[in-house]
Amino acid sequence: MRHQGKRALVLCGTRGIGAGVALSLARRGAAVTVSGRDADRAAAAAAGLPGTGHGSFACDFADPAGVAAAVAAAGPFDIVLLNTPGHPPGPVDELSAEGLRSAFETMLLPVRGVVDAVLPGMRRNRWGRLIAITSSSVDVPIPGLAGSTVVRSAVRSYLKLLAESAGPDGVTVNHVIPGKVDTDRLRSADAAAARRAGTSPDAVRAATLAEIPVGRYGTPDDVGELVSFLAGDAAAYITGTGIRCDGGYVRAF
C-alpha cells in the first residue's frame, strides 16, 4: 500500500476533483481527512472512503484564518491537497478591485495559511507532500476567467518559491493542472456557455470534445491517480513543477 501509515488532508474533498483525490489516496492506505463547507457532507464523504482512520471537518474559504486554524487542529498531516474554490467568471474589464481582493482571499491566502499550519511538522519529519490543484489558465490565460487566471498564476509562483525553500527538508511541492474534468462545475460552465451562444449543452460539449486529443472529458479519478503518484515515494525527485492532466487539451508545450 503506497500510502500506508500516512495522514492526508484533502481540502474541498466532498465532491468533484477533491473527492477523486480523497478516494485515490484512501485506496492506497492513507488515513484521509476531508474538508468541506458543510460538516455533514464532509463527514459523509469521509465515511464513504475505503479503509480506516478517516476524518473530516468543515471550513469556509472566505475565512482564511479559520481554515488555517481548523487544519492545525486536525493535523499533523504528511500529504496535503491544496484545493480551493474557483472564482466567478468574467472578463478582465469587469474585474473590480473588490473582485480581485475576494479572489486572493479565497484562492491564495487559504493556501498560504494551510501551508503555515502543516509545513513545520513536515520539516521535522523530513518528509511531506504539498500538492495544489490549479488550472490550465496558469499556462494559457482564459479571458472569461480573469480573476481565476490572475490568482491561480500567483498561486503557482508561490508554490515554486515554496518548493525551493522546503526541498532541503524532504518536502516536495507541486501542482496539478486539470483540463476539462467532468464535474458539476464543468457541467454548469457548459450550460452557461450554451445559453450565451444560443445552443445546447450537448453541442458545447461536442465542440469541446473535438478539441481534446483523447476524445473525452477527464474524470476526478484521472486527477486523483496523478495526485496519488505525486504523493508517494516514487515522486521524491519531482518538485517545483506543474503537471497537466488534460488529455492534451492545452496546446502549449
PDB file of C-alpha atoms in Angstrom:
ATOM      1  CA  MET A   1       0.000   0.000   0.000  1.00  0.00           C
ATOM      2  CA  ARG A   2       1.760   3.125  -1.246  1.00  0.00           C
ATOM      3  CA  HIS A   3       0.468   5.499   1.444  1.00  0.00           C
ATOM      4  CA  GLN A   4       0.095   3.140   4.385  1.00  0.00           C
ATOM      5  CA  GLY A   5       0.773   4.983   7.626  1.00  0.00           C
ATOM      6  CA  LYS A   6       0.399   8.426   6.041  1.00  0.00           C
ATOM      7  CA  ARG A   7      -2.139  11.040   7.078  1.00  0.00           C
ATOM      8  CA  ALA A   8      -3.601  13.043   4.215  1.00  0.00           C
ATOM      9  CA  LEU A   9      -5.700  16.188   4.109  1.00  0.00           C
ATOM     10  CA  VAL A  10      -7.907  16.895   1.111  1.00  0.00           C
ATOM     11  CA  LEU A  11      -9.334  20.404   1.020  1.00  0.00           C
ATOM     12  CA  CYS A  12     -12.703  20.744  -0.733  1.00  0.00           C
ATOM     13  CA  GLY A  13     -12.853  16.968  -0.781  1.00  0.00           C
ATOM     14  CA  THR A  14     -16.585  16.337  -0.733  1.00  0.00           C
ATOM     15  CA  ARG A  15     -17.156  16.212  -4.499  1.00  0.00           C
ATOM     16  CA  GLY A  16     -15.545  16.672  -7.891  1.00  0.00           C
ATOM     17  CA  ILE A  17     -11.757  16.583  -8.158  1.00  0.00           C
ATOM     18  CA  GLY A  18     -11.283  16.709  -4.386  1.00  0.00           C
ATOM     19  CA  ALA A  19     -13.444  13.617  -3.910  1.00  0.00           C
ATOM     20  CA  GLY A  20     -11.490  11.806  -6.621  1.00  0.00           C
ATOM     21  CA  VAL A  21      -8.216  12.583  -4.865  1.00  0.00           C
ATOM     22  CA  ALA A  22      -9.555  11.510  -1.470  1.00  0.00           C
ATOM     23  CA  LEU A  23     -10.680   8.180  -2.917  1.00  0.00           C
ATOM     24  CA  SER A  24      -7.359   7.516  -4.654  1.00  0.00           C
ATOM     25  CA  LEU A  25      -5.337   8.241  -1.511  1.00  0.00           C
ATOM     26  CA  ALA A  26      -7.638   6.116   0.646  1.00  0.00           C
ATOM     27  CA  ARG A  27      -7.423   3.182  -1.785  1.00  0.00           C
ATOM     28  CA  ARG A  28      -3.675   3.177  -1.226  1.00  0.00           C
ATOM     29  CA  GLY A  29      -3.858   3.112   2.542  1.00  0.00           C
ATOM     30  CA  ALA A  30      -3.773   6.760   3.620  1.00  0.00           C
ATOM     31  CA  ALA A  31      -5.903   7.958   6.504  1.00  0.00           C
ATOM     32  CA  VAL A  32      -7.739  10.819   4.797  1.00  0.00           C
ATOM     33  CA  THR A  33      -9.255  13.894   6.406  1.00  0.00           C
ATOM     34  CA  VAL A  34     -11.830  15.578   4.179  1.00  0.00           C
ATOM     35  CA  SER A  35     -12.723  19.239   4.484  1.00  0.00           C
ATOM     36  CA  GLY A  36     -15.789  20.955   3.076  1.00  0.00           C
ATOM     37  CA  ARG A  37     -18.069  23.882   3.707  1.00  0.00           C
ATOM     38  CA  ASP A  38     -20.805  21.609   5.090  1.00  0.00           C
ATOM     39  CA  ALA A  39     -19.888  19.479   8.112  1.00  0.00           C
ATOM     40  CA  ASP A  40     -22.439  16.746   7.388  1.00  0.00           C
ATOM     41  CA  ARG A  41     -21.378  16.427   3.756  1.00  0.00           C
ATOM     42  CA  ALA A  42     -17.705  16.291   4.744  1.00  0.00           C
ATOM     43  CA  ALA A  43     -18.433  13.593   7.333  1.00  0.00           C
ATOM     44  CA  ALA A  44     -20.424  11.558   4.800  1.00  0.00           C
ATOM     45  CA  ALA A  45     -17.613  11.823   2.254  1.00  0.00           C
ATOM     46  CA  ALA A  46     -15.053  10.587   4.790  1.00  0.00           C
ATOM     47  CA  ALA A  47     -17.332   7.763   5.924  1.00  0.00           C
ATOM     48  CA  GLY A  48     -17.658   6.543   2.338  1.00  0.00           C
ATOM     49  CA  LEU A  49     -13.926   6.084   1.807  1.00  0.00           C
ATOM     50  CA  PRO A  50     -12.329   2.629   1.880  1.00  0.00           C
ATOM     51  CA  GLY A  51     -10.006   1.835   4.747  1.00  0.00           C
ATOM     52  CA  THR A  52      -9.880   3.251   8.260  1.00  0.00           C
ATOM     53  CA  GLY A  53      -8.712   6.287  10.191  1.00  0.00           C
ATOM     54  CA  HIS A  54     -10.535   8.860   8.083  1.00  0.00           C
ATOM     55  CA  GLY A  55     -11.924  12.121   9.459  1.00  0.00           C
ATOM     56  CA  SER A  56     -13.492  15.387   8.427  1.00  0.00           C
ATOM     57  CA  PHE A  57     -14.076  18.996   9.375  1.00  0.00           C
ATOM     58  CA  ALA A  58     -15.917  21.991   7.979  1.00  0.00           C
ATOM     59  CA  CYS A  59     -14.275  25.242   6.921  1.00  0.00           C
ATOM     60  CA  ASP A  60     -15.174  28.367   4.981  1.00  0.00           C
ATOM     61  CA  PHE A  61     -12.593  29.604   2.481  1.00  0.00           C
ATOM     62  CA  ALA A  62     -13.922  33.112   2.873  1.00  0.00           C
ATOM     63  CA  ASP A  63     -12.195  32.972   6.293  1.00  0.00           C
ATOM     64  CA  PRO A  64      -8.515  32.117   5.579  1.00  0.00           C
ATOM     65  CA  ALA A  65      -7.515  32.358   9.233  1.00  0.00           C
ATOM     66  CA  GLY A  66     -10.324  29.992  10.196  1.00  0.00           C
ATOM     67  CA  VAL A  67      -9.204  27.482   7.568  1.00  0.00           C
ATOM     68  CA  ALA A  68      -5.637  27.540   8.890  1.00  0.00           C
ATOM     69  CA  ALA A  69      -6.838  27.103  12.474  1.00  0.00           C
ATOM     70  CA  ALA A  70      -9.057  24.145  11.533  1.00  0.00           C
ATOM     71  CA  VAL A  71      -6.189  22.466   9.685  1.00  0.00           C
ATOM     72  CA  ALA A  72      -3.800  22.996  12.593  1.00  0.00           C
ATOM     73  CA  ALA A  73      -6.316  21.456  14.986  1.00  0.00           C
ATOM     74  CA  ALA A  74      -6.881  18.407  12.774  1.00  0.00           C
ATOM     75  CA  GLY A  75      -3.197  17.765  11.943  1.00  0.00           C
ATOM     76  CA  PRO A  76      -0.429  16.835  11.640  1.00  0.00           C
ATOM     77  CA  PHE A  77      -0.507  15.695   8.006  1.00  0.00           C
ATOM     78  CA  ASP A  78       2.012  14.074   5.686  1.00  0.00           C
ATOM     79  CA  ILE A  79       0.143  14.733   2.426  1.00  0.00           C
ATOM     80  CA  VAL A  80      -1.947  17.815   1.725  1.00  0.00           C
ATOM     81  CA  LEU A  81      -4.080  18.597  -1.309  1.00  0.00           C
ATOM     82  CA  LEU A  82      -4.349  22.372  -1.614  1.00  0.00           C
ATOM     83  CA  ASN A  83      -7.688  22.589  -3.379  1.00  0.00           C
ATOM     84  CA  THR A  84      -9.650  25.841  -3.232  1.00  0.00           C
ATOM     85  CA  PRO A  85     -12.906  27.101  -4.749  1.00  0.00           C
ATOM     86  CA  GLY A  86     -12.819  28.892  -8.073  1.00  0.00           C
ATOM     87  CA  HIS A  87     -13.784  32.490  -8.787  1.00  0.00           C
ATOM     88  CA  PRO A  88     -16.913  33.631 -10.639  1.00  0.00           C
ATOM     89  CA  PRO A  89     -16.389  34.008 -14.406  1.00  0.00           C
ATOM     90  CA  GLY A  90     -15.942  37.361 -16.091  1.00  0.00           C
ATOM     91  CA  PRO A  91     -13.572  39.290 -18.385  1.00  0.00           C
ATOM     92  CA  VAL A  92     -10.695  41.394 -17.105  1.00  0.00           C
ATOM     93  CA  ASP A  93     -12.538  44.644 -17.883  1.00  0.00           C
ATOM     94  CA  GLU A  94     -15.168  43.631 -15.329  1.00  0.00           C
ATOM     95  CA  LEU A  95     -12.707  42.505 -12.655  1.00  0.00           C
ATOM     96  CA  SER A  96     -13.154  45.083  -9.926  1.00  0.00           C
ATOM     97  CA  ALA A  97     -10.716  45.779  -7.136  1.00  0.00           C
ATOM     98  CA  GLU A  98     -13.122  44.119  -4.726  1.00  0.00           C
ATOM     99  CA  GLY A  99     -13.463  41.094  -7.005  1.00  0.00           C
ATOM    100  CA  LEU A 100      -9.708  40.715  -7.233  1.00  0.00           C
ATOM    101  CA  ARG A 101      -9.381  41.067  -3.469  1.00  0.00           C
ATOM    102  CA  SER A 102     -12.036  38.384  -2.996  1.00  0.00           C
ATOM    103  CA  ALA A 103     -10.220  36.045  -5.397  1.00  0.00           C
ATOM    104  CA  PHE A 104      -6.962  36.422  -3.462  1.00  0.00           C
ATOM    105  CA  GLU A 105      -8.727  35.900  -0.142  1.00  0.00           C
ATOM    106  CA  THR A 106     -10.399  32.651  -1.221  1.00  0.00           C
ATOM    107  CA  MET A 107      -7.789  31.157  -3.568  1.00  0.00           C
ATOM    108  CA  LEU A 108      -4.346  32.277  -2.346  1.00  0.00           C
ATOM    109  CA  LEU A 109      -4.483  33.297   1.314  1.00  0.00           C
ATOM    110  CA  PRO A 110      -6.014  29.986   2.477  1.00  0.00           C
ATOM    111  CA  VAL A 111      -3.236  28.095   0.661  1.00  0.00           C
ATOM    112  CA  ARG A 112      -0.620  30.134   2.479  1.00  0.00           C
ATOM    113  CA  GLY A 113      -2.423  29.629   5.811  1.00  0.00           C
ATOM    114  CA  VAL A 114      -2.671  25.862   5.368  1.00  0.00           C
ATOM    115  CA  VAL A 115       0.995  25.646   4.404  1.00  0.00           C
ATOM    116  CA  ASP A 116       1.946  27.563   7.532  1.00  0.00           C
ATOM    117  CA  ALA A 117      -0.071  25.079   9.586  1.00  0.00           C
ATOM    118  CA  VAL A 118       1.344  21.858   8.121  1.00  0.00           C
ATOM    119  CA  LEU A 119       4.847  22.622   6.863  1.00  0.00           C
ATOM    120  CA  PRO A 120       6.648  22.786  10.239  1.00  0.00           C
ATOM    121  CA  GLY A 121       5.594  19.219  11.028  1.00  0.00           C
ATOM    122  CA  MET A 122       6.653  18.011   7.592  1.00  0.00           C
ATOM    123  CA  ARG A 123      10.040  19.657   8.032  1.00  0.00           C
ATOM    124  CA  ARG A 124      10.527  17.970  11.407  1.00  0.00           C
ATOM    125  CA  ASN A 125       9.664  14.581   9.883  1.00  0.00           C
ATOM    126  CA  ARG A 126      11.897  15.242   6.876  1.00  0.00           C
ATOM    127  CA  TRP A 127       9.056  14.129   4.611  1.00  0.00           C
ATOM    128  CA  GLY A 128       5.994  15.821   3.163  1.00  0.00           C
ATOM    129  CA  ARG A 129       3.910  16.288   0.039  1.00  0.00           C
ATOM    130  CA  LEU A 130       2.149  19.546  -0.792  1.00  0.00           C
ATOM    131  CA  ILE A 131       0.105  19.276  -3.979  1.00  0.00           C
ATOM    132  CA  ALA A 132      -2.169  22.011  -5.302  1.00  0.00           C
ATOM    133  CA  ILE A 133      -4.923  21.950  -7.879  1.00  0.00           C
ATOM    134  CA  THR A 134      -4.531  24.922 -10.202  1.00  0.00           C
ATOM    135  CA  SER A 135      -5.952  25.489 -13.681  1.00  0.00           C
ATOM    136  CA  SER A 136      -4.985  25.467 -17.344  1.00  0.00           C
ATOM    137  CA  SER A 137      -5.137  29.258 -17.059  1.00  0.00           C
ATOM    138  CA  VAL A 138      -1.656  29.190 -15.482  1.00  0.00           C
ATOM    139  CA  ASP A 139      -0.335  28.122 -18.901  1.00  0.00           C
ATOM    140  CA  VAL A 140      -2.817  29.789 -21.251  1.00  0.00           C
ATOM    141  CA  PRO A 141      -4.815  32.718 -19.809  1.00  0.00           C
ATOM    142  CA  ILE A 142      -8.580  32.268 -20.040  1.00  0.00           C
ATOM    143  CA  PRO A 143     -10.217  35.619 -20.942  1.00  0.00           C
ATOM    144  CA  GLY A 144     -13.575  34.689 -19.434  1.00  0.00           C
ATOM    145  CA  LEU A 145     -11.995  33.677 -16.113  1.00  0.00           C
ATOM    146  CA  ALA A 146      -9.923  36.772 -15.383  1.00  0.00           C
ATOM    147  CA  GLY A 147      -9.981  36.565 -11.598  1.00  0.00           C
ATOM    148  CA  SER A 148      -9.067  32.900 -11.551  1.00  0.00           C
ATOM    149  CA  THR A 149      -6.352  33.395 -14.182  1.00  0.00           C
ATOM    150  CA  VAL A 150      -4.650  36.141 -12.185  1.00  0.00           C
ATOM    151  CA  VAL A 151      -4.774  34.421  -8.814  1.00  0.00           C
ATOM    152  CA  ARG A 152      -4.036  30.861  -9.939  1.00  0.00           C
ATOM    153  CA  SER A 153      -0.892  32.253 -11.568  1.00  0.00           C
ATOM    154  CA  ALA A 154       0.037  33.857  -8.261  1.00  0.00           C
ATOM    155  CA  VAL A 155      -0.515  30.514  -6.517  1.00  0.00           C
ATOM    156  CA  ARG A 156       1.848  28.853  -8.993  1.00  0.00           C
ATOM    157  CA  SER A 157       4.562  31.425  -8.259  1.00  0.00           C
ATOM    158  CA  TYR A 158       4.097  30.958  -4.519  1.00  0.00           C
ATOM    159  CA  LEU A 159       4.402  27.183  -4.877  1.00  0.00           C
ATOM    160  CA  LYS A 160       7.567  27.464  -6.962  1.00  0.00           C
ATOM    161  CA  LEU A 161       9.260  29.582  -4.310  1.00  0.00           C
ATOM    162  CA  LEU A 162       7.991  27.259  -1.586  1.00  0.00           C
ATOM    163  CA  ALA A 163       9.443  24.225  -3.359  1.00  0.00           C
ATOM    164  CA  GLU A 164      12.899  25.811  -3.272  1.00  0.00           C
ATOM    165  CA  SER A 165      12.567  26.532   0.426  1.00  0.00           C
ATOM    166  CA  ALA A 166      11.094  23.181   1.503  1.00  0.00           C
ATOM    167  CA  GLY A 167      13.113  20.852  -0.730  1.00  0.00           C
ATOM    168  CA  PRO A 168      16.144  20.509   1.571  1.00  0.00           C
ATOM    169  CA  ASP A 169      13.808  19.220   4.289  1.00  0.00           C
ATOM    170  CA  GLY A 170      12.379  16.387   2.195  1.00  0.00           C
ATOM    171  CA  VAL A 171       9.135  18.199   1.323  1.00  0.00           C
ATOM    172  CA  THR A 172       8.047  18.333  -2.306  1.00  0.00           C
ATOM    173  CA  VAL A 173       5.687  20.984  -3.660  1.00  0.00           C
ATOM    174  CA  ASN A 174       3.875  20.534  -6.976  1.00  0.00           C
ATOM    175  CA  HIS A 175       0.638  21.446  -8.669  1.00  0.00           C
ATOM    176  CA  VAL A 176      -1.688  19.541 -10.963  1.00  0.00           C
ATOM    177  CA  ILE A 177      -3.254  21.375 -13.907  1.00  0.00           C
ATOM    178  CA  PRO A 178      -6.584  19.752 -14.749  1.00  0.00           C
ATOM    179  CA  GLY A 179      -8.229  20.271 -18.105  1.00  0.00           C
ATOM    180  CA  LYS A 180     -11.881  19.604 -18.822  1.00  0.00           C
ATOM    181  CA  VAL A 181     -12.827  17.333 -15.935  1.00  0.00           C
ATOM    182  CA  ASP A 182     -16.422  16.104 -15.843  1.00  0.00           C
ATOM    183  CA  THR A 183     -17.668  17.663 -12.621  1.00  0.00           C
ATOM    184  CA  ASP A 184     -20.732  19.645 -11.563  1.00  0.00           C
ATOM    185  CA  ARG A 185     -18.734  22.838 -12.073  1.00  0.00           C
ATOM    186  CA  LEU A 186     -17.857  21.947 -15.670  1.00  0.00           C
ATOM    187  CA  ARG A 187     -21.418  20.946 -16.468  1.00  0.00           C
ATOM    188  CA  SER A 188     -22.604  24.297 -15.121  1.00  0.00           C
ATOM    189  CA  ALA A 189     -19.980  26.067 -17.228  1.00  0.00           C
ATOM    190  CA  ASP A 190     -21.108  24.187 -20.340  1.00  0.00           C
ATOM    191  CA  ALA A 191     -24.722  25.142 -19.637  1.00  0.00           C
ATOM    192  CA  ALA A 192     -23.756  28.803 -19.205  1.00  0.00           C
ATOM    193  CA  ALA A 193     -21.751  28.730 -22.447  1.00  0.00           C
ATOM    194  CA  ALA A 194     -24.715  27.209 -24.234  1.00  0.00           C
ATOM    195  CA  ARG A 195     -27.026  29.971 -23.015  1.00  0.00           C
ATOM    196  CA  ARG A 196     -24.606  32.646 -24.198  1.00  0.00           C
ATOM    197  CA  ALA A 197     -24.269  31.023 -27.626  1.00  0.00           C
ATOM    198  CA  GLY A 198     -27.941  30.188 -28.017  1.00  0.00           C
ATOM    199  CA  THR A 199     -27.234  26.482 -28.357  1.00  0.00           C
ATOM    200  CA  SER A 200     -27.426  23.339 -26.206  1.00  0.00           C
ATOM    201  CA  PRO A 201     -25.040  21.995 -23.566  1.00  0.00           C
ATOM    202  CA  ASP A 202     -24.637  18.860 -25.683  1.00  0.00           C
ATOM    203  CA  ALA A 203     -23.474  20.993 -28.606  1.00  0.00           C
ATOM    204  CA  VAL A 204     -20.987  22.810 -26.394  1.00  0.00           C
ATOM    205  CA  ARG A 205     -19.698  19.503 -25.065  1.00  0.00           C
ATOM    206  CA  ALA A 206     -19.343  18.050 -28.569  1.00  0.00           C
ATOM    207  CA  ALA A 207     -17.371  21.089 -29.751  1.00  0.00           C
ATOM    208  CA  THR A 208     -15.045  20.829 -26.746  1.00  0.00           C
ATOM    209  CA  LEU A 209     -14.510  17.095 -27.171  1.00  0.00           C
ATOM    210  CA  ALA A 210     -13.424  17.750 -30.730  1.00  0.00           C
ATOM    211  CA  GLU A 211     -10.530  19.806 -29.310  1.00  0.00           C
ATOM    212  CA  ILE A 212      -9.354  17.136 -26.836  1.00  0.00           C
ATOM    213  CA  PRO A 213      -6.951  14.668 -28.464  1.00  0.00           C
ATOM    214  CA  VAL A 214      -8.058  11.715 -26.316  1.00  0.00           C
ATOM    215  CA  GLY A 215     -11.689  12.447 -27.207  1.00  0.00           C
ATOM    216  CA  ARG A 216     -13.268  12.621 -23.764  1.00  0.00           C
ATOM    217  CA  TYR A 217     -13.613  14.734 -20.683  1.00  0.00           C
ATOM    218  CA  GLY A 218     -11.412  13.748 -17.781  1.00  0.00           C
ATOM    219  CA  THR A 219     -12.733  12.230 -14.574  1.00  0.00           C
ATOM    220  CA  PRO A 220     -11.983  13.065 -10.939  1.00  0.00           C
ATOM    221  CA  ASP A 221     -10.301   9.657 -10.764  1.00  0.00           C
ATOM    222  CA  ASP A 222      -7.871  10.658 -13.540  1.00  0.00           C
ATOM    223  CA  VAL A 223      -6.704  13.584 -11.423  1.00  0.00           C
ATOM    224  CA  GLY A 224      -6.772  11.528  -8.249  1.00  0.00           C
ATOM    225  CA  GLU A 225      -4.401   8.953  -9.678  1.00  0.00           C
ATOM    226  CA  LEU A 226      -1.879  11.628 -10.673  1.00  0.00           C
ATOM    227  CA  VAL A 227      -2.044  13.267  -7.242  1.00  0.00           C
ATOM    228  CA  SER A 228      -1.635   9.874  -5.579  1.00  0.00           C
ATOM    229  CA  PHE A 229       1.537   9.269  -7.587  1.00  0.00           C
ATOM    230  CA  LEU A 230       2.963  12.687  -6.665  1.00  0.00           C
ATOM    231  CA  ALA A 231       2.165  11.925  -3.026  1.00  0.00           C
ATOM    232  CA  GLY A 232       4.301   8.794  -2.981  1.00  0.00           C
ATOM    233  CA  ASP A 233       7.965   7.965  -2.582  1.00  0.00           C
ATOM    234  CA  ALA A 234       8.300   7.278  -6.312  1.00  0.00           C
ATOM    235  CA  ALA A 235       7.869  11.020  -6.928  1.00  0.00           C
ATOM    236  CA  ALA A 236      10.531  12.131  -4.437  1.00  0.00           C
ATOM    237  CA  TYR A 237      12.587  13.816  -7.179  1.00  0.00           C
ATOM    238  CA  ILE A 238       9.658  15.785  -8.619  1.00  0.00           C
ATOM    239  CA  THR A 239       9.152  19.213  -7.098  1.00  0.00           C
ATOM    240  CA  GLY A 240       8.522  22.803  -8.071  1.00  0.00           C
ATOM    241  CA  THR A 241       6.564  21.896 -11.170  1.00  0.00           C
ATOM    242  CA  GLY A 242       3.069  21.708 -12.610  1.00  0.00           C
ATOM    243  CA  ILE A 243       1.817  18.610 -14.416  1.00  0.00           C
ATOM    244  CA  ARG A 244      -1.125  18.749 -16.797  1.00  0.00           C
ATOM    245  CA  CYS A 245      -3.910  16.193 -16.634  1.00  0.00           C
ATOM    246  CA  ASP A 246      -5.963  17.337 -19.622  1.00  0.00           C
ATOM    247  CA  GLY A 247      -5.939  14.726 -22.375  1.00  0.00           C
ATOM    248  CA  GLY A 248      -3.773  17.018 -24.500  1.00  0.00           C
ATOM    249  CA  TYR A 249      -6.316  19.856 -24.463  1.00  0.00           C
ATOM    250  CA  VAL A 250      -3.834  22.692 -23.821  1.00  0.00           C
ATOM    251  CA  ARG A 251      -1.706  23.234 -26.915  1.00  0.00           C
ATOM    252  CA  ALA A 252       1.180  24.939 -25.094  1.00  0.00           C
ATOM    253  CA  PHE A 253       4.412  22.977 -24.593  1.00  0.00           C
TER     254      PHE A 253
END
